[in-house]
PDB file of C-alpha atoms in Angstrom:
ATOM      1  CA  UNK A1041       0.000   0.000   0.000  1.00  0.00           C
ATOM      2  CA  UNK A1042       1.298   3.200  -0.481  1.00  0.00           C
ATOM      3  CA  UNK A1043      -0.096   5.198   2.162  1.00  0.00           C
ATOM      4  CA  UNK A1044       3.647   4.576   4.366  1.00  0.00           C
ATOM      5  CA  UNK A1045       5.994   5.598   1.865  1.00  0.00           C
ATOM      6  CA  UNK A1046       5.181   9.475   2.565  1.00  0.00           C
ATOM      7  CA  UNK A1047       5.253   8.798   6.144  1.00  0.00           C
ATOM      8  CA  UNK A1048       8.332   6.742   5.620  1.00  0.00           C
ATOM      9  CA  UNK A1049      10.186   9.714   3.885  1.00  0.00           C
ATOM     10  CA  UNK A1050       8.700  11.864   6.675  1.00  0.00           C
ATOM     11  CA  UNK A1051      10.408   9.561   9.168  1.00  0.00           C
ATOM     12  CA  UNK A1052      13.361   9.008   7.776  1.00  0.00           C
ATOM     13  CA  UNK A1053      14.230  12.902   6.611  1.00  0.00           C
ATOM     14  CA  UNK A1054      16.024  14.954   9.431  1.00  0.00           C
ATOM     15  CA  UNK A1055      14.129  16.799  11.909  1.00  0.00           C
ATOM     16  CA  UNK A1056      14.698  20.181  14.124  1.00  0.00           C
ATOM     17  CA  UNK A1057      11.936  22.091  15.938  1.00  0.00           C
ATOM     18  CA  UNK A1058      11.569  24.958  17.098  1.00  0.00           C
ATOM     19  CA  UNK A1059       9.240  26.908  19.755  1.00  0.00           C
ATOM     20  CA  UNK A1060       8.488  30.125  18.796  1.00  0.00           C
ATOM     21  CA  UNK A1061       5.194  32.526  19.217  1.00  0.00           C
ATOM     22  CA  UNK A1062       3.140  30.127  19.905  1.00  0.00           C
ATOM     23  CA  UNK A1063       3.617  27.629  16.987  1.00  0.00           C
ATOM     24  CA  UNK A1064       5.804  24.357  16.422  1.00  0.00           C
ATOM     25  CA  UNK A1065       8.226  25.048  13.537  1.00  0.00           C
ATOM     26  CA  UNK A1066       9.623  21.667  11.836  1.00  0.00           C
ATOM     27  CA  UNK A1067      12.165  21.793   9.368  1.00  0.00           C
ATOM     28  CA  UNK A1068      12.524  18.396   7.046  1.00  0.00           C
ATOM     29  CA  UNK A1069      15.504  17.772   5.307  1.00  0.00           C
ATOM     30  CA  UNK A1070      15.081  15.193   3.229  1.00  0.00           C
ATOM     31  CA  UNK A1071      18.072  12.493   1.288  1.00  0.00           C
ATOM     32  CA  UNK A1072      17.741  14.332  -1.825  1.00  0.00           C
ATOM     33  CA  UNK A1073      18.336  17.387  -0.312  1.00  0.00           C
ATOM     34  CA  UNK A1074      14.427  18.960  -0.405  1.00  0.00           C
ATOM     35  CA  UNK A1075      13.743  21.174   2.479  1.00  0.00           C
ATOM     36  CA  UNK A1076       9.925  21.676   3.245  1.00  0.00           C
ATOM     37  CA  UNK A1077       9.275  23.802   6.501  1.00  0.00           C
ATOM     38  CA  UNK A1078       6.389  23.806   8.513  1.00  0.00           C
ATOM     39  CA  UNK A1079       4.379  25.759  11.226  1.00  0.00           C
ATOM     40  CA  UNK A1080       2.063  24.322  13.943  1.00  0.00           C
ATOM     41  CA  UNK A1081      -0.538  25.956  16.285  1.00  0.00           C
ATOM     42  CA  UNK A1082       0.741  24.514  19.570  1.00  0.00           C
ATOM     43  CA  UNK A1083      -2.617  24.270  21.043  1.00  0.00           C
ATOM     44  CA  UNK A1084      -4.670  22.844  18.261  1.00  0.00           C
ATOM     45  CA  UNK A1085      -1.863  21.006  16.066  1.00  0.00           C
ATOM     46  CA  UNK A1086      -3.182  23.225  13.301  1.00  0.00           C
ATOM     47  CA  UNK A1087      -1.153  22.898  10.223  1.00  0.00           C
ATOM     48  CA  UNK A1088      -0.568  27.046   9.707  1.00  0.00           C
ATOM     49  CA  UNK A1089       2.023  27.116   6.598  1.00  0.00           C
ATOM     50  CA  UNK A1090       4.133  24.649   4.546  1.00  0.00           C
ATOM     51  CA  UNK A1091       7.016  25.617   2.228  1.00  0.00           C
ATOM     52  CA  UNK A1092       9.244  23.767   0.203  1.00  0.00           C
ATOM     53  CA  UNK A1093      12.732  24.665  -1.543  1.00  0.00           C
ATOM     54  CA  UNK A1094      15.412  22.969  -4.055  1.00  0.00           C
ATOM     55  CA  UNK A1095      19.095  23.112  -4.674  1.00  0.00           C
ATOM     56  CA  UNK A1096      19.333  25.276  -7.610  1.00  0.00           C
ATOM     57  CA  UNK A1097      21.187  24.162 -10.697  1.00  0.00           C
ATOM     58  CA  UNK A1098      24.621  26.046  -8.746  1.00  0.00           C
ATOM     59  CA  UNK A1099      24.039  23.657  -6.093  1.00  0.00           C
ATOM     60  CA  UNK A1100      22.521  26.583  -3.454  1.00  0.00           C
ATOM     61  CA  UNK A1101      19.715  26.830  -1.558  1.00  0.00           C
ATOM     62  CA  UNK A1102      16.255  28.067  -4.055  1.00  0.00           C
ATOM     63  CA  UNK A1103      13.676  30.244  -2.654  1.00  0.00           C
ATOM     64  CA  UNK A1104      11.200  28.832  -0.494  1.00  0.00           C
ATOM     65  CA  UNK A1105       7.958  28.227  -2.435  1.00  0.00           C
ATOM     66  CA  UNK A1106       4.419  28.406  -0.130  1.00  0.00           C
ATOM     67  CA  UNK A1107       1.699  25.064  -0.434  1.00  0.00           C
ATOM     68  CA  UNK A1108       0.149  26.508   2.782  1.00  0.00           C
ATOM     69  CA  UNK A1109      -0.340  30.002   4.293  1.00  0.00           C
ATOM     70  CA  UNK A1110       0.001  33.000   3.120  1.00  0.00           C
ATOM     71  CA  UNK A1111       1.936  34.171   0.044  1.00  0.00           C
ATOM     72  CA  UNK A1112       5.248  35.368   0.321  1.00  0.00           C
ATOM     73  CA  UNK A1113       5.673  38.464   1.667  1.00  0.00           C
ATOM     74  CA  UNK A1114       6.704  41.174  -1.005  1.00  0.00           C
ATOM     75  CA  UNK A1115       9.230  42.238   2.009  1.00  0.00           C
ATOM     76  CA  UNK A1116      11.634  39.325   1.101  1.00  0.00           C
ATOM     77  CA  UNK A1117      12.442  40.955  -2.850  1.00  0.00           C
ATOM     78  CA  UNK A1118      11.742  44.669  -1.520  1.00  0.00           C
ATOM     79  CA  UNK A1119      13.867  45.687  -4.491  1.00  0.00           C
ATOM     80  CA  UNK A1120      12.002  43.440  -7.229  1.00  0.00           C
ATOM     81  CA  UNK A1121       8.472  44.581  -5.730  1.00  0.00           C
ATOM     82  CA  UNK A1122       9.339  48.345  -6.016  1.00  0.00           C
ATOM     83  CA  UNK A1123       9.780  47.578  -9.617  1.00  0.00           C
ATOM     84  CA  UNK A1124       7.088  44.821 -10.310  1.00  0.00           C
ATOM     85  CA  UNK A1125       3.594  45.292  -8.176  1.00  0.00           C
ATOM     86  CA  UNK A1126       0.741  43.087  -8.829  1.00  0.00           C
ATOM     87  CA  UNK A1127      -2.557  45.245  -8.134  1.00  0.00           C
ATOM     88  CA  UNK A1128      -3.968  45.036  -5.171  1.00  0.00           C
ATOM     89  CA  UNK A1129      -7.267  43.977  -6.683  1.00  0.00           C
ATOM     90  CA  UNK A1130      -5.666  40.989  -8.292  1.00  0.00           C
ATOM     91  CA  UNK A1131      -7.630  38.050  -7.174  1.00  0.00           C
ATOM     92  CA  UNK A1132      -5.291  36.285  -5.060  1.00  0.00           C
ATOM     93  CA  UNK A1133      -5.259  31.980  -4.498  1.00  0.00           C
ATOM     94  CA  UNK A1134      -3.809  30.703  -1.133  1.00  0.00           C
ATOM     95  CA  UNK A1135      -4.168  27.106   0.926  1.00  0.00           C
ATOM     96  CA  UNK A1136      -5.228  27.866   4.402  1.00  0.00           C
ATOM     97  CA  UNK A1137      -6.096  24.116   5.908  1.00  0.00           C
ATOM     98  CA  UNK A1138      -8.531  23.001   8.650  1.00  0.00           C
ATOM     99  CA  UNK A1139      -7.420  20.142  10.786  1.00  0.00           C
ATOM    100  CA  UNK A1140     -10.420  18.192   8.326  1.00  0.00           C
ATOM    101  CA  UNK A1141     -10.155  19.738   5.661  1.00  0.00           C
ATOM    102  CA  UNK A1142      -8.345  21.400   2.549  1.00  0.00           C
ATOM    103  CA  UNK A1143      -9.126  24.861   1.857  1.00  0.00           C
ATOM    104  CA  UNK A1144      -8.275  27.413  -0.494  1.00  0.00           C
ATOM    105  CA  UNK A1145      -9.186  31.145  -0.236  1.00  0.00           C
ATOM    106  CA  UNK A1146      -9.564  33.089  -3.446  1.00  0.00           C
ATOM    107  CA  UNK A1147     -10.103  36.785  -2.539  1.00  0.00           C
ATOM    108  CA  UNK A1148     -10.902  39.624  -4.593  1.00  0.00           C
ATOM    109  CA  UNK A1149     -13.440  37.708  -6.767  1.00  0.00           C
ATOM    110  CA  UNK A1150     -16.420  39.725  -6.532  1.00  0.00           C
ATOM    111  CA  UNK A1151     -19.064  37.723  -8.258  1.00  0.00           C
ATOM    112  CA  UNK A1152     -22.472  35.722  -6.562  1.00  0.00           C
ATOM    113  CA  UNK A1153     -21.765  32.285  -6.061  1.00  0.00           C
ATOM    114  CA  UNK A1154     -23.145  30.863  -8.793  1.00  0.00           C
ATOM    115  CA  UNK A1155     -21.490  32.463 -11.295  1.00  0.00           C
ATOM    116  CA  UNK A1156     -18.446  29.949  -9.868  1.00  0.00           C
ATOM    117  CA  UNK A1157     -18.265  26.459 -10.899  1.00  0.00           C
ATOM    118  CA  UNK A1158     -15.736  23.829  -8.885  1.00  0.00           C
ATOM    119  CA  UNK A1159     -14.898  20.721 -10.728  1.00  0.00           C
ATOM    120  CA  UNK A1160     -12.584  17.813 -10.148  1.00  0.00           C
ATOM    121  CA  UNK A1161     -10.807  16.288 -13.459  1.00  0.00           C
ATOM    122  CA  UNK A1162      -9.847  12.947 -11.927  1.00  0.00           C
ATOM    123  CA  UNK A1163      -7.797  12.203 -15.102  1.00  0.00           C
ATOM    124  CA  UNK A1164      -5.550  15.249 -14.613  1.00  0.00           C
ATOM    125  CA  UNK A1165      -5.742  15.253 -10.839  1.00  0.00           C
ATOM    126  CA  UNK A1166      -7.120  18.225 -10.262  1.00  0.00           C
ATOM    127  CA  UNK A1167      -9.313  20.912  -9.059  1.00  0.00           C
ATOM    128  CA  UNK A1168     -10.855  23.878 -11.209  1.00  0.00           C
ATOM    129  CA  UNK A1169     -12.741  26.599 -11.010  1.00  0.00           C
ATOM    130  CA  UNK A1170     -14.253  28.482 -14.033  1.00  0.00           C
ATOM    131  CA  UNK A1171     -16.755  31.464 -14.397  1.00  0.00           C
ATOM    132  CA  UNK A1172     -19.502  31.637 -16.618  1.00  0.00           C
ATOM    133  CA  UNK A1173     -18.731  34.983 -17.250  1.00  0.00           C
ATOM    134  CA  UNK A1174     -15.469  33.575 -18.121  1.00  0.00           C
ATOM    135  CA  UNK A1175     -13.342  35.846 -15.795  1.00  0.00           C
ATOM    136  CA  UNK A1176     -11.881  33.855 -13.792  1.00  0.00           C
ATOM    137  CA  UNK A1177     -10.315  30.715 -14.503  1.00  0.00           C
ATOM    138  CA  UNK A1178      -8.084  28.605 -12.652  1.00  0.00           C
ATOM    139  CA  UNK A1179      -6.523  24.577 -12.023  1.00  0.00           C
ATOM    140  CA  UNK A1180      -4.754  23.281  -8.682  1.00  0.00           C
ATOM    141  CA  UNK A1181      -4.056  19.963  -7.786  1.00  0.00           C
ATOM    142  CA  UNK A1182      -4.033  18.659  -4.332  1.00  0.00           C
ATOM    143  CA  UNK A1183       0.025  17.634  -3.627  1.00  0.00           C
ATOM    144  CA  UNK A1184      -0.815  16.016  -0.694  1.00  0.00           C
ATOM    145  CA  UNK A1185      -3.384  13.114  -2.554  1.00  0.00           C
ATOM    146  CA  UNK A1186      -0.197  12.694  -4.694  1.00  0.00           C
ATOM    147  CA  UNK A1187       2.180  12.478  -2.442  1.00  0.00           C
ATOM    148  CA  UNK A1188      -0.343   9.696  -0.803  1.00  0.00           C
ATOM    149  CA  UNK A1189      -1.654   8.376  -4.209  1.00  0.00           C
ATOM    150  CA  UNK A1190      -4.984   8.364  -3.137  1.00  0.00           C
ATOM    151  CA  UNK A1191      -7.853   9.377  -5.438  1.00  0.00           C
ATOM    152  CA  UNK A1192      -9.704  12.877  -6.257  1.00  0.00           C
ATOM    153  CA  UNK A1193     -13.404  12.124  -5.298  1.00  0.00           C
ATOM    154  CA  UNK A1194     -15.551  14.814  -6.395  1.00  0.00           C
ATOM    155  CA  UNK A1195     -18.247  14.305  -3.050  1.00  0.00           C
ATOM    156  CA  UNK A1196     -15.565  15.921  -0.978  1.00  0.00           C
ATOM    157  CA  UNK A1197     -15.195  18.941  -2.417  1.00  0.00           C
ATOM    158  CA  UNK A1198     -17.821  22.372  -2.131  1.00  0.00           C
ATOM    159  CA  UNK A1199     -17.159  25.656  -2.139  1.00  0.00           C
ATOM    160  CA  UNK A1200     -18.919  29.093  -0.627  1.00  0.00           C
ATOM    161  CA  UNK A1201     -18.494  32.765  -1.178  1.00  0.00           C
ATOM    162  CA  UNK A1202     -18.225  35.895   1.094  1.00  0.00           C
ATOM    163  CA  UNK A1203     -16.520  38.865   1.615  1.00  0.00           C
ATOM    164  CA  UNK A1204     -15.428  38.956  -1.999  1.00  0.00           C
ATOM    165  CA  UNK A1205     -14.168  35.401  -1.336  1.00  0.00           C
ATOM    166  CA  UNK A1206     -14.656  32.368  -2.849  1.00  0.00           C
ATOM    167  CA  UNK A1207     -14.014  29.219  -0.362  1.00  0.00           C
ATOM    168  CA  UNK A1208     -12.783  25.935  -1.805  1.00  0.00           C
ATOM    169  CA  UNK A1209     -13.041  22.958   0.945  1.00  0.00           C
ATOM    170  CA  UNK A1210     -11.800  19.443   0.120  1.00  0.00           C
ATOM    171  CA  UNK A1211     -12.947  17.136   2.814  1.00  0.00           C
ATOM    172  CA  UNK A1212      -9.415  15.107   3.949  1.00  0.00           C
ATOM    173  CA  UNK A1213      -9.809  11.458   3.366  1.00  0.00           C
ATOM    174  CA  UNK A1214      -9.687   9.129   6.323  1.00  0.00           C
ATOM    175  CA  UNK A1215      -6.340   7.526   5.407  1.00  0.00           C
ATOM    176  CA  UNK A1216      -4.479  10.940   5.660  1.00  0.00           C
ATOM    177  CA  UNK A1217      -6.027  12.144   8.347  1.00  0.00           C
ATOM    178  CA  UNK A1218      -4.629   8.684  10.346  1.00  0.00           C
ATOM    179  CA  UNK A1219      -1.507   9.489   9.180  1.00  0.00           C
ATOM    180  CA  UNK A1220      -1.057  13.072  10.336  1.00  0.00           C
ATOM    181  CA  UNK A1221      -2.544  12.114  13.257  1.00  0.00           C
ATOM    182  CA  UNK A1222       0.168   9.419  13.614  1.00  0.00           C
ATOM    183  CA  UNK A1223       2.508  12.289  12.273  1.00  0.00           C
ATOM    184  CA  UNK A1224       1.478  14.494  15.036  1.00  0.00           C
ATOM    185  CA  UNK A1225       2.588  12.182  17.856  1.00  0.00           C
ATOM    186  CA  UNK A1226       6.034  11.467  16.470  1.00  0.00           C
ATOM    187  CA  UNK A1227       6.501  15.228  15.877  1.00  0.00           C
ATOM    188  CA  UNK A1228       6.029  16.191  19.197  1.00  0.00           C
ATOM    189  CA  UNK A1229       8.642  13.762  20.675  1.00  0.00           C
ATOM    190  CA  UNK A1230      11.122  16.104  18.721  1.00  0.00           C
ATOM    191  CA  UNK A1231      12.953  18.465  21.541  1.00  0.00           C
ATOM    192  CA  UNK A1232      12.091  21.119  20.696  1.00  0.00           C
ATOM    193  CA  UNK A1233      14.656  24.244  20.661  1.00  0.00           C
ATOM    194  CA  UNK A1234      12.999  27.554  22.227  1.00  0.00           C
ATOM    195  CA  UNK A1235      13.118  30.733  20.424  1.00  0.00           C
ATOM    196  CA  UNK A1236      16.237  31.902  19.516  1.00  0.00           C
ATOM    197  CA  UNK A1237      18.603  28.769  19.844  1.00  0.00           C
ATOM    198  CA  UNK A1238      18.402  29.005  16.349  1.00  0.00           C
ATOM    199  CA  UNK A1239      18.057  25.082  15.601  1.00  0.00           C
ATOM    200  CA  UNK A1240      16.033  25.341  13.187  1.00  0.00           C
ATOM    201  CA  UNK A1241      16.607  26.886   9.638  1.00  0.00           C
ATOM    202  CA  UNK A1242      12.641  28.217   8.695  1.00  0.00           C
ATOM    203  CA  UNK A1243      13.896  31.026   6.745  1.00  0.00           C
TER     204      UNK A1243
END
């Protein structure tokens, strides 16, 4: 079965924590030299970001790129953003997770809900959301179903809108949430480093 090869690669990468404001940072380093980072609500185990980065072709560390949480802040290329801005009333997609569920937040789409439509393409393993006044359009896949190999079933998913913001949920399937609950308890026998040691590389 393939559920335990994730959690095998999750088990066998290295591990440092980190206590800081309230949230459990882990940093993963895995053998082929992947780095994913990720932040914890110490009271509720809430999964609160995740980011991943590469080796570059040079062989250094890439930039870190977000699968949960907030977007980047423009702060980190303060230079590039002076010269580059995206409007501010650019629709903008980000993953913001429930401990049963995956959700994405679209905001600044100001159209009723049901101009939306949210579709799984099981073939192509993933989610998308169109318009029918074709102006919005957009495909994401779910990494961690990959990562597990488990199936896109179209009952799981609904969606909402308010505020200007259209909310995607993706009920989790009961084999992943036994495994981050079995993730959970093996995290939290890391020691832990409290803020400023500086164990932990989450930058």
């Amino acid at each position: 079965m393939a559920v335990p090869s994730w959690l095998e690669r999750l088990r066998a990468a290295r591990k440092t924590a980190l206590v800081q404001d309230g949230k459990r940072k882990i940093h993963y380093l895995f053998e082929d030299g992947k780095e994913m980072a990720e932040e914890y609500d110490m009271k509720t185990s809430q999964l609160m970001s995740r980011k991943w980065r590469e080796k570059n072709t040079l062989g250094g560390s890439g930039k870190w790129q977000v699968e949960v949480g907030e977007p980047t802040s423009p702060l980190l290329g303060a230079l590039e953003s002076e010269l580059i801005k995206e409007s501010s009333s650019n629709p903008v997609f980000m993953r913001k997770d429930t401990l049963t569920s995956f959700q994405w937040r679209i905001r600044n789409l100001p159209y009723p809900k049901e101009v939306y439509s949210v579709s799984v393409e099981k073939e192509q393993r993933c989610c998308v959301i169109r318009t029918i006044n074709k102006k919005y359009y957009k495909k994401f896949s779910i990494p961690d179903l990959d990562r597990y190999q488990l199936p896109l079933d179209t009952a799981a998913l609904s969606f909402t809108h308010a505020n200007n913001t259209l909310i995607i949920t993706y009920q989790k399937p009961k084999e992943i949430l036994a495994a981050e609950e079995q993730l959970q308890k093996e995290l939290k026998k890391i020691k832990a480093a409290n803020n400023g040691d500086g164990d932990c590389k989450t930058q």
